[in-house]
Coordinates of C-alpha atoms in Angstrom, one line a residue:
Chain A
M1 CA 112.6 115.9 110.9
K2 CA 111.7 112.5 111.6
K3 CA 113.1 110.2 109.0
T4 CA 111.7 106.9 108.3
I5 CA 111.8 103.3 109.2
I6 CA 113.8 103.2 105.3
Q7 CA 115.7 106.1 106.2
E8 CA 116.3 104.6 109.2
R9 CA 117.4 100.6 108.1
S10 CA 119.1 102.0 104.8
G11 CA 121.2 105.3 106.1
G12 CA 120.0 107.6 103.1
D13 CA 117.2 108.9 101.9
R14 CA 114.2 107.2 100.5
K15 CA 114.8 106.5 97.2
P16 CA 111.6 104.6 94.8
V17 CA 112.4 101.8 93.7
G18 CA 112.7 100.3 90.0
V19 CA 111.3 97.0 88.4
E20 CA 113.5 95.4 85.9
V21 CA 111.7 92.0 84.3
I22 CA 114.0 90.6 81.6
G23 CA 113.1 87.3 79.6
L24 CA 110.2 85.8 82.4
S25 CA 108.6 82.4 81.1
K26 CA 107.1 80.7 84.0
S27 CA 104.7 77.7 84.3
F28 CA 102.2 75.6 86.0
G29 CA 102.5 71.6 84.4
S30 CA 102.5 71.7 80.8
Q31 CA 100.3 74.7 81.2
S32 CA 102.2 78.1 80.2
V33 CA 101.8 81.3 81.7
L34 CA 104.2 84.1 81.1
R35 CA 105.8 83.8 77.8
E36 CA 109.0 85.5 77.7
I37 CA 107.8 89.2 79.9
N38 CA 110.5 92.0 79.2
L39 CA 110.1 94.5 80.9
S40 CA 111.1 98.1 83.2
I41 CA 108.6 99.2 85.3
H42 CA 110.6 103.2 86.2
P43 CA 111.1 104.3 90.2
G44 CA 108.2 106.2 91.6
E45 CA 106.1 106.2 88.3
I46 CA 102.5 104.4 88.4
F47 CA 103.0 101.7 86.5
V48 CA 99.3 98.8 85.2
I49 CA 99.3 96.2 84.5
M50 CA 95.7 95.4 82.4
G51 CA 94.5 91.8 81.4
P52 CA 91.4 89.3 80.9
S53 CA 91.6 87.4 83.6
G54 CA 93.9 83.9 83.8
S55 CA 96.3 86.4 81.4
G56 CA 98.8 85.3 83.6
K57 CA 98.6 89.3 85.6
S58 CA 98.5 88.5 89.3
V59 CA 100.6 85.4 88.4
L60 CA 103.6 88.8 86.9
L61 CA 102.8 90.1 90.2
R62 CA 103.8 87.4 92.9
Q63 CA 107.3 86.7 91.1
M64 CA 107.6 91.0 91.7
A65 CA 107.1 90.2 95.1
G66 CA 109.8 86.8 95.5
L67 CA 106.3 85.1 96.1
D68 CA 106.9 82.1 92.8
L69 CA 110.3 81.3 91.5
P70 CA 110.6 82.4 87.1
S71 CA 110.5 79.2 85.3
A72 CA 113.0 80.6 82.7
G73 CA 114.5 85.1 82.7
S74 CA 114.6 86.9 86.1
I75 CA 113.1 90.0 87.8
Q76 CA 115.2 92.4 89.5
I77 CA 114.3 95.3 91.9
D78 CA 117.0 96.8 92.8
G79 CA 119.3 94.9 90.7
H80 CA 118.4 92.6 93.9
D81 CA 116.6 89.7 93.3
P82 CA 113.7 89.4 95.0
A83 CA 113.1 86.5 96.1
N84 CA 115.6 86.8 98.7
P85 CA 114.4 87.8 101.9
D86 CA 117.0 90.4 102.6
T87 CA 115.8 92.8 98.9
R88 CA 112.6 91.8 100.3
D89 CA 113.9 93.7 104.2
R90 CA 115.8 96.3 102.2
F91 CA 113.2 97.3 99.7
A92 CA 110.6 96.7 101.9
L93 CA 108.5 95.4 99.9
A94 CA 104.9 95.2 100.0
L95 CA 102.0 93.8 99.1
V96 CA 98.0 94.6 98.5
F97 CA 96.6 91.0 98.8
Q98 CA 93.2 90.6 96.4
A99 CA 91.1 89.3 99.6
G100 CA 93.0 91.3 101.9
A101 CA 94.7 88.3 103.3
L102 CA 94.4 90.5 106.6
F103 CA 95.8 88.0 109.9
N104 CA 91.6 87.4 111.0
S105 CA 92.9 86.6 114.7
L106 CA 94.3 89.4 115.1
S107 CA 92.7 93.4 114.9
V108 CA 93.2 95.6 112.7
Y109 CA 95.8 96.9 115.3
D110 CA 97.4 94.4 115.7
N111 CA 97.7 93.9 111.8
L112 CA 99.6 97.1 110.9
A113 CA 102.1 97.0 113.7
L114 CA 102.3 93.2 113.4
Y115 CA 105.7 94.3 110.6
P116 CA 107.7 97.0 112.2
L117 CA 107.3 95.2 116.2
E118 CA 108.3 91.7 114.8
H119 CA 111.6 93.4 112.5
R120 CA 111.6 96.5 116.3
L121 CA 112.2 98.5 113.9
C122 CA 111.2 100.8 116.1
P123 CA 110.0 101.8 119.9
K124 CA 106.6 100.9 120.8
N125 CA 105.1 104.5 121.2
E126 CA 106.6 105.3 117.5
I127 CA 104.8 102.2 116.1
R128 CA 101.4 103.1 117.4
E129 CA 102.3 106.9 115.4
R130 CA 102.6 105.0 112.9
V131 CA 99.8 103.0 112.7
L132 CA 97.5 105.5 114.1
R133 CA 98.7 108.0 110.4
A134 CA 98.2 104.9 108.4
L135 CA 94.7 104.3 110.0
K136 CA 94.3 108.0 109.3
I137 CA 94.8 108.2 106.1
L138 CA 92.7 105.3 105.3
S139 CA 89.9 107.0 106.9
L140 CA 89.9 103.5 109.4
E141 CA 90.4 105.2 112.7
N142 CA 87.7 103.9 113.7
A143 CA 87.8 100.5 112.7
A144 CA 91.6 99.8 114.8
K145 CA 89.7 97.9 117.1
K146 CA 87.2 95.5 115.0
F147 CA 88.7 92.6 113.6
P148 CA 89.2 91.4 110.0
S149 CA 85.6 89.0 109.3
E150 CA 84.1 92.7 111.9
L151 CA 84.7 94.9 108.7
S152 CA 83.3 95.0 104.9
G153 CA 85.1 94.0 101.9
G154 CA 86.2 97.9 101.2
M155 CA 87.8 98.2 104.7
K156 CA 89.4 94.7 103.6
K157 CA 91.3 96.8 101.3
R158 CA 92.2 100.0 102.7
V159 CA 92.8 97.8 106.3
A160 CA 94.8 96.3 103.6
I161 CA 97.2 99.0 101.7
A162 CA 96.7 100.8 105.5
R163 CA 98.9 97.4 106.4
A164 CA 101.7 97.7 103.8
L165 CA 101.5 101.6 104.5
V166 CA 103.1 100.8 107.5
M167 CA 105.4 98.6 106.1
E168 CA 107.1 102.5 104.4
P169 CA 108.0 100.4 100.6
Q170 CA 110.0 101.5 98.4
L171 CA 107.8 99.0 95.6
L172 CA 104.0 98.8 96.6
L173 CA 102.2 96.2 94.6
Y174 CA 98.2 95.6 94.4
D175 CA 97.0 92.9 93.0
E176 CA 93.1 94.0 91.4
P177 CA 92.8 96.4 94.2
T178 CA 89.0 97.8 93.4
S179 CA 88.1 94.6 92.3
E180 CA 84.3 93.2 93.8
L181 CA 84.1 97.1 95.2
D182 CA 81.2 99.6 94.7
P183 CA 82.5 102.8 92.2
V184 CA 82.4 105.3 94.8
M185 CA 85.3 102.3 96.5
S186 CA 87.2 101.7 93.5
A187 CA 87.4 105.5 93.3
T188 CA 88.2 106.0 96.5
I189 CA 90.8 103.4 96.3
T190 CA 91.6 105.1 93.5
E191 CA 93.1 108.2 94.3
I192 CA 94.5 106.8 97.5
I193 CA 97.3 105.0 95.3
A194 CA 98.0 107.7 93.5
T195 CA 97.9 109.9 96.5
L196 CA 100.0 107.0 98.1
K197 CA 102.7 107.5 94.7
N198 CA 102.6 111.4 95.5
E199 CA 103.5 111.7 99.1
F200 CA 105.6 108.6 99.8
K201 CA 106.6 108.1 96.8
V202 CA 106.5 104.6 96.1
T203 CA 107.0 102.6 93.2
S204 CA 103.6 101.5 92.0
V205 CA 103.0 98.0 90.5
V206 CA 98.7 97.3 90.0
V207 CA 97.0 94.6 88.4
S208 CA 94.0 95.3 87.3
H209 CA 91.1 94.9 84.6
D210 CA 89.5 98.5 85.9
R211 CA 89.6 100.3 82.7
D212 CA 89.3 103.8 85.3
L213 CA 91.7 102.6 87.4
A214 CA 94.6 102.1 84.8
L215 CA 93.4 105.3 82.3
T216 CA 93.2 108.1 85.2
I217 CA 96.0 107.0 87.7
A218 CA 98.5 104.9 85.4
D219 CA 101.8 106.5 84.1
R220 CA 102.5 104.2 82.3
V221 CA 100.5 100.6 81.7
A222 CA 100.7 97.0 80.3
I223 CA 98.2 94.9 78.5
L224 CA 98.9 91.3 79.1
M225 CA 97.3 88.8 77.1
R226 CA 97.8 84.9 77.8
G227 CA 100.9 85.5 79.3
K228 CA 102.3 87.9 76.5
L229 CA 102.8 91.5 76.4
L230 CA 100.5 93.0 73.9
F231 CA 101.5 96.6 74.8
V232 CA 102.8 99.3 76.8
G233 CA 102.6 102.7 77.5
T234 CA 101.3 106.3 78.4
P235 CA 97.0 105.6 79.0
A236 CA 97.6 108.7 76.3
E237 CA 99.0 105.9 73.0
L238 CA 97.1 103.4 74.7
R239 CA 94.0 105.1 73.5
K240 CA 95.3 104.9 70.8
A241 CA 96.3 101.5 70.3
T242 CA 94.8 100.1 67.7
D243 CA 95.3 95.8 68.0
P244 CA 91.7 94.4 68.0
A245 CA 92.9 92.8 71.2
I246 CA 93.3 96.0 72.4
T247 CA 91.3 97.8 71.3
D248 CA 87.8 95.3 71.8
F249 CA 90.0 94.2 75.9
L250 CA 89.1 97.9 76.4
N251 CA 85.9 98.6 74.6
P252 CA 84.2 95.6 74.6
Q253 CA 80.6 95.7 72.5
I254 CA 78.2 93.4 73.3
D255 CA 76.4 91.9 70.9
L256 CA 73.5 89.9 71.6
K257 CA 72.5 88.8 67.9
K258 CA 75.6 87.3 68.4
P259 CA 77.1 86.8 71.8
R260 CA 80.2 86.5 72.4
Y261 CA 80.7 83.4 73.4
L262 CA 78.7 81.7 70.9
Q263 CA 82.4 82.4 68.8
L264 CA 84.3 80.7 72.0
E265 CA 83.2 78.5 71.0
A266 CA 83.4 77.6 68.1
S267 CA 86.8 78.7 67.6
Chain B
M1 CA 103.9 54.4 94.9
K2 CA 102.8 57.5 94.3
Q3 CA 101.0 56.8 98.5
L4 CA 105.8 56.7 99.0
N5 CA 106.2 59.3 96.7
A6 CA 103.8 60.8 99.4
I7 CA 105.4 59.8 102.7
F8 CA 108.5 60.8 101.7
E9 CA 107.5 63.9 100.4
G10 CA 105.7 64.7 103.4
L11 CA 109.2 63.5 105.6
G12 CA 111.5 65.7 103.4
S13 CA 109.9 68.6 104.2
A14 CA 108.6 68.2 107.4
I15 CA 112.9 67.9 108.2
L16 CA 113.3 71.2 105.7
L17 CA 110.1 72.9 108.5
T18 CA 111.7 71.9 111.3
T19 CA 115.8 72.9 110.1
R20 CA 114.2 76.4 108.8
A21 CA 111.7 76.5 112.1
F22 CA 114.9 75.9 114.7
A23 CA 117.1 78.0 112.7
T24 CA 115.6 81.1 113.7
L25 CA 115.9 79.7 117.3
P26 CA 119.2 82.8 118.2
S27 CA 115.1 84.9 118.3
A28 CA 113.2 83.7 120.0
P29 CA 113.8 86.7 122.5
R30 CA 110.7 88.4 120.8
I31 CA 108.7 85.0 119.7
I32 CA 108.5 84.1 124.0
K33 CA 104.4 85.7 124.1
R34 CA 103.6 83.5 121.6
V35 CA 105.2 80.6 123.5
V36 CA 103.4 80.9 126.5
E37 CA 100.3 81.6 124.8
Q38 CA 100.6 78.4 122.9
V39 CA 101.8 76.7 126.3
F40 CA 98.8 78.1 127.3
Y41 CA 96.3 76.1 124.4
G42 CA 97.9 73.1 123.5
G43 CA 99.1 72.9 127.8
Y44 CA 96.6 74.7 130.7
G45 CA 93.2 74.1 128.0
S46 CA 94.4 69.3 127.8
L47 CA 94.1 69.4 132.0
P48 CA 90.9 69.1 132.1
I49 CA 90.4 66.1 128.7
I50 CA 93.5 64.4 129.6
S51 CA 92.5 64.6 133.7
I52 CA 89.4 62.7 133.0
L53 CA 90.8 60.1 131.0
S54 CA 94.0 59.6 133.3
F55 CA 91.6 58.8 135.7
F56 CA 90.3 56.5 134.1
I57 CA 92.3 54.2 131.7
G58 CA 94.5 54.2 135.8
A59 CA 91.0 52.5 137.5
V60 CA 90.7 50.3 134.6
L61 CA 94.3 48.6 134.5
A62 CA 93.5 48.8 137.9
L63 CA 90.2 46.9 137.8
Q64 CA 91.2 44.5 134.6
S65 CA 94.9 43.0 136.1
G66 CA 93.0 43.5 138.8
I67 CA 90.5 40.5 138.3
S68 CA 93.2 38.8 136.6
L69 CA 96.4 38.9 139.0
Q70 CA 93.4 37.8 141.3
N71 CA 93.0 33.7 140.4
F72 CA 96.9 34.0 140.2
G73 CA 96.5 35.0 143.7
A74 CA 99.5 37.9 143.5
K75 CA 96.4 41.3 143.6
Q76 CA 99.8 43.0 145.5
L77 CA 101.1 43.6 142.7
I78 CA 98.8 45.7 140.8
G79 CA 100.2 49.5 141.9
T80 CA 103.2 47.2 139.9
L81 CA 101.0 47.2 137.6
V82 CA 99.5 50.5 137.3
G83 CA 102.3 52.4 137.7
E84 CA 105.0 51.2 135.4
S85 CA 101.8 50.4 132.6
L86 CA 101.6 54.1 132.9
V87 CA 105.3 55.3 132.7
R88 CA 106.5 53.4 129.9
E89 CA 103.5 53.4 127.8
L90 CA 100.2 54.4 128.7
G91 CA 100.8 57.6 129.9
P92 CA 103.1 59.0 127.0
V93 CA 100.7 57.0 124.5
M94 CA 97.3 59.1 125.7
V95 CA 99.1 62.4 126.3
A96 CA 99.9 62.0 122.7
I97 CA 97.1 60.7 121.2
L98 CA 94.7 63.5 123.1
L99 CA 97.0 66.4 122.2
A100 CA 96.8 65.3 118.2
G101 CA 93.0 65.0 118.1
R102 CA 93.2 68.4 120.4
V103 CA 95.7 71.1 119.4
G104 CA 96.8 68.7 116.2
S105 CA 93.6 69.2 114.8
A106 CA 93.1 72.8 115.9
T107 CA 97.2 73.3 114.4
T108 CA 96.3 72.3 111.5
A109 CA 93.4 73.3 110.6
E110 CA 94.2 77.1 111.1
L111 CA 97.6 76.8 110.0
A112 CA 95.9 75.5 106.8
S113 CA 92.6 77.8 106.0
M114 CA 95.8 80.8 106.6
K115 CA 98.3 79.0 104.2
V116 CA 94.4 79.1 101.5
Y117 CA 93.9 81.7 102.5
Q118 CA 97.1 84.1 101.8
E119 CA 98.4 84.7 104.9
V120 CA 100.9 83.1 104.7
D121 CA 102.3 84.8 101.3
A122 CA 101.8 88.0 103.4
L123 CA 104.2 86.5 105.9
V124 CA 106.5 86.1 104.0
T125 CA 106.1 89.6 101.8
M126 CA 106.0 90.4 105.5
N127 CA 110.2 88.9 105.5
I128 CA 108.7 87.5 108.7
P129 CA 109.3 83.6 108.3
P130 CA 106.7 81.8 109.0
E131 CA 109.0 79.2 110.3
R132 CA 109.5 81.5 113.0
F133 CA 106.5 83.0 113.9
L134 CA 104.1 79.9 113.4
V135 CA 105.9 76.8 114.5
L136 CA 108.9 77.7 116.2
P137 CA 106.6 78.5 118.8
R138 CA 104.0 76.2 119.0
L139 CA 107.3 73.8 119.0
L140 CA 109.1 74.9 121.7
A141 CA 106.0 74.9 123.6
V142 CA 105.4 71.2 123.5
L143 CA 108.1 70.4 124.2
L144 CA 107.3 72.4 127.7
Y145 CA 104.2 71.2 128.5
M146 CA 104.5 67.5 126.8
P147 CA 106.6 66.2 129.9
V148 CA 104.1 67.7 133.0
L149 CA 101.0 67.2 130.8
T150 CA 102.3 63.4 131.0
I151 CA 103.4 64.0 134.7
I152 CA 99.5 64.9 135.8
A153 CA 98.0 62.0 133.7
I154 CA 100.3 59.1 134.9
V155 CA 99.5 60.5 138.5
I156 CA 95.8 61.0 138.3
G157 CA 95.9 57.4 136.4
W158 CA 97.8 56.1 139.3
L159 CA 94.9 58.4 141.9
G160 CA 92.8 55.9 139.8
G161 CA 94.1 53.0 140.2
A162 CA 93.9 53.4 143.9
V163 CA 90.6 54.6 143.9
I164 CA 88.7 51.1 143.0
C165 CA 91.5 49.0 144.3
N166 CA 90.6 50.5 148.0
Y167 CA 86.6 51.2 147.0
V168 CA 86.0 47.5 145.0
T169 CA 85.8 45.0 147.4
F170 CA 87.0 42.2 145.5
I171 CA 90.3 44.0 144.8
G172 CA 90.5 45.1 148.7
V173 CA 93.4 47.1 147.8
E174 CA 94.9 49.7 150.5
P175 CA 97.0 52.9 149.1
A176 CA 98.7 52.1 150.8
Q177 CA 100.2 48.8 149.8
Y178 CA 99.4 49.9 146.3
F179 CA 101.6 52.3 146.4
Q180 CA 104.0 50.3 147.5
S181 CA 104.7 48.0 145.3
M182 CA 104.5 50.8 143.2
K183 CA 107.0 52.5 144.8
Q184 CA 109.3 49.1 144.8
F185 CA 109.7 49.1 140.6
L186 CA 109.8 52.3 139.6
T187 CA 112.7 54.0 139.0
T188 CA 113.4 57.6 137.9
H189 CA 114.8 55.7 135.1
K190 CA 111.5 53.9 133.7
M191 CA 110.7 57.3 134.1
V192 CA 113.0 59.2 132.6
D193 CA 112.1 56.7 129.0
G194 CA 108.5 57.5 129.6
L195 CA 109.3 61.4 129.5
V196 CA 111.8 60.8 126.6
K197 CA 108.5 59.1 124.8
S198 CA 106.4 61.6 125.6
E199 CA 108.7 64.6 124.1
I200 CA 109.6 62.2 120.9
F201 CA 105.7 62.5 120.6
G202 CA 104.4 65.9 121.8
F203 CA 106.6 66.9 119.4
C204 CA 106.0 64.2 116.1
V205 CA 102.6 65.1 116.8
I206 CA 103.0 69.5 116.2
L207 CA 105.0 68.8 113.5
I208 CA 103.3 67.4 111.6
A209 CA 100.4 69.2 112.5
C210 CA 102.4 72.1 110.9
N211 CA 103.7 70.2 108.6
T212 CA 100.1 69.0 106.8
G213 CA 98.8 73.1 107.3
L214 CA 101.2 74.7 105.3
R215 CA 101.4 72.1 102.7
T216 CA 97.9 72.6 102.3
R217 CA 96.7 73.9 99.0
G218 CA 93.4 75.0 97.4
G219 CA 90.1 75.1 99.1
P220 CA 88.6 75.3 102.1
R221 CA 88.0 71.2 101.6
E222 CA 91.3 70.6 101.9
I223 CA 91.4 72.4 105.1
G224 CA 88.9 69.6 105.9
H225 CA 90.8 67.4 104.2
A226 CA 94.5 68.6 105.6
V227 CA 93.5 68.3 109.2
T228 CA 92.0 64.4 109.2
R229 CA 95.5 63.9 107.2
A230 CA 97.6 65.0 109.8
V231 CA 95.5 63.9 112.5
V232 CA 95.5 60.0 110.9
F233 CA 100.1 60.7 109.9
A234 CA 100.0 62.0 114.1
L235 CA 98.0 58.1 115.2
I236 CA 100.1 56.5 113.0
T237 CA 103.5 57.9 113.9
I238 CA 102.9 57.9 117.6
L239 CA 102.6 54.3 118.2
V240 CA 105.0 52.9 115.1
L241 CA 107.7 55.9 116.7
D242 CA 106.3 53.8 120.1
Y243 CA 107.3 50.3 118.6
F244 CA 111.4 51.5 118.0
I245 CA 111.3 53.7 121.4
T246 CA 110.0 51.0 123.8
K247 CA 112.6 48.3 121.3
A248 CA 115.8 50.4 121.9
Q249 CA 115.0 51.4 125.1
A250 CA 114.7 48.3 126.1

């Protein structure tokens, strides 16, 4: 059987990696966004981080991707600092950005081929094979020659996932993968995330406020509110949670007699 | 004080960017294609406008100096004046100013938009250093095409002067005499001085453009501001550097 890029690079079997978040805090100026976060993400699981807008989910994900440095504490991917380029190279860490972050001046094919080409991981015909395989998995065969500006929102997300897939990552981070999508496309992306985890044995960290996604495919869920971790557990445990902040977040009641925004103003 | 801080911050990050970009030089073979693309866009693409502009600058210079030198009966020195001015001053400065307007602004806009729309972050997560992928090809390309563009601008400027000398009746200097007086005072040393200037100007323009682009934060409005900032700062840098380099070369 042909070895994957990761296997060739590491010289061993491809293994999903674990992530340890230890006492992580992040501030921007005087504004504290994350406070004393402690988390342990197990190898090979789908870990969904949920929380209302502005709770610090994406900031936490950027720290895991090594794009930002923590103000205090640390993140370790199998004992290595994600901000170190060697760690990213070793584990082929991939991040699917909320807006896709596709390279607008490159075609879909070139977007996907960029990583193996730049790192000279394999011959061009093999890169082509790898890219076409990723496009096929994401049902994007007809989009290879298109440019990002010609794609719909859902297609852009799928191309972003395909681009991550070509990297053959051991840790795959998703930032709001189902935001701004219709319910059918959201379900498609949710299925894709679950399939990738099962078929490619990749550890997936998904930041989302999509309750259906979290409760359907997550192995474990964390709830982040105002920069603090309120809950970590399985979807079954989350359904049983009694904390009013969590229940209100998961099942918000619309009360037109007592509008929420007026209560917020009052508080 | 705030502006002074911003200037030092910009200077520091430009130095860092240069260091990081050239630290990736060993992997230069894999960026050859992008260097060629940049040479084509920045160098070949700038040729038409540079040719037109330098022709008329040479022509105007010959016309103005013809009017002035006629009063002193020194029309035969028009060639020297046009030749030296273009080689040592106008050629490098004019090409650099055009570069700032045409290539510098486009570079800042492209990089700023990549930064704002997280394409630069995507490169970082893919472990492709933006300095190698985006900055180094542009810096290497400008070092390659800048002297060529400057030489072309100088030669076309000379021709513009020659046309004026030949066809404007009150000047009436033969092209042979015009080029003879030019040859008399022009030395290889002066030519090299001009080319060194143009290399430094070109490098600074592209470095400022890349640095400003990659430091952009915010939304589409900031992209526009970044372009304005980069072009203005590049123009000021060209003129300030011009003074100091000229002084050092004197």
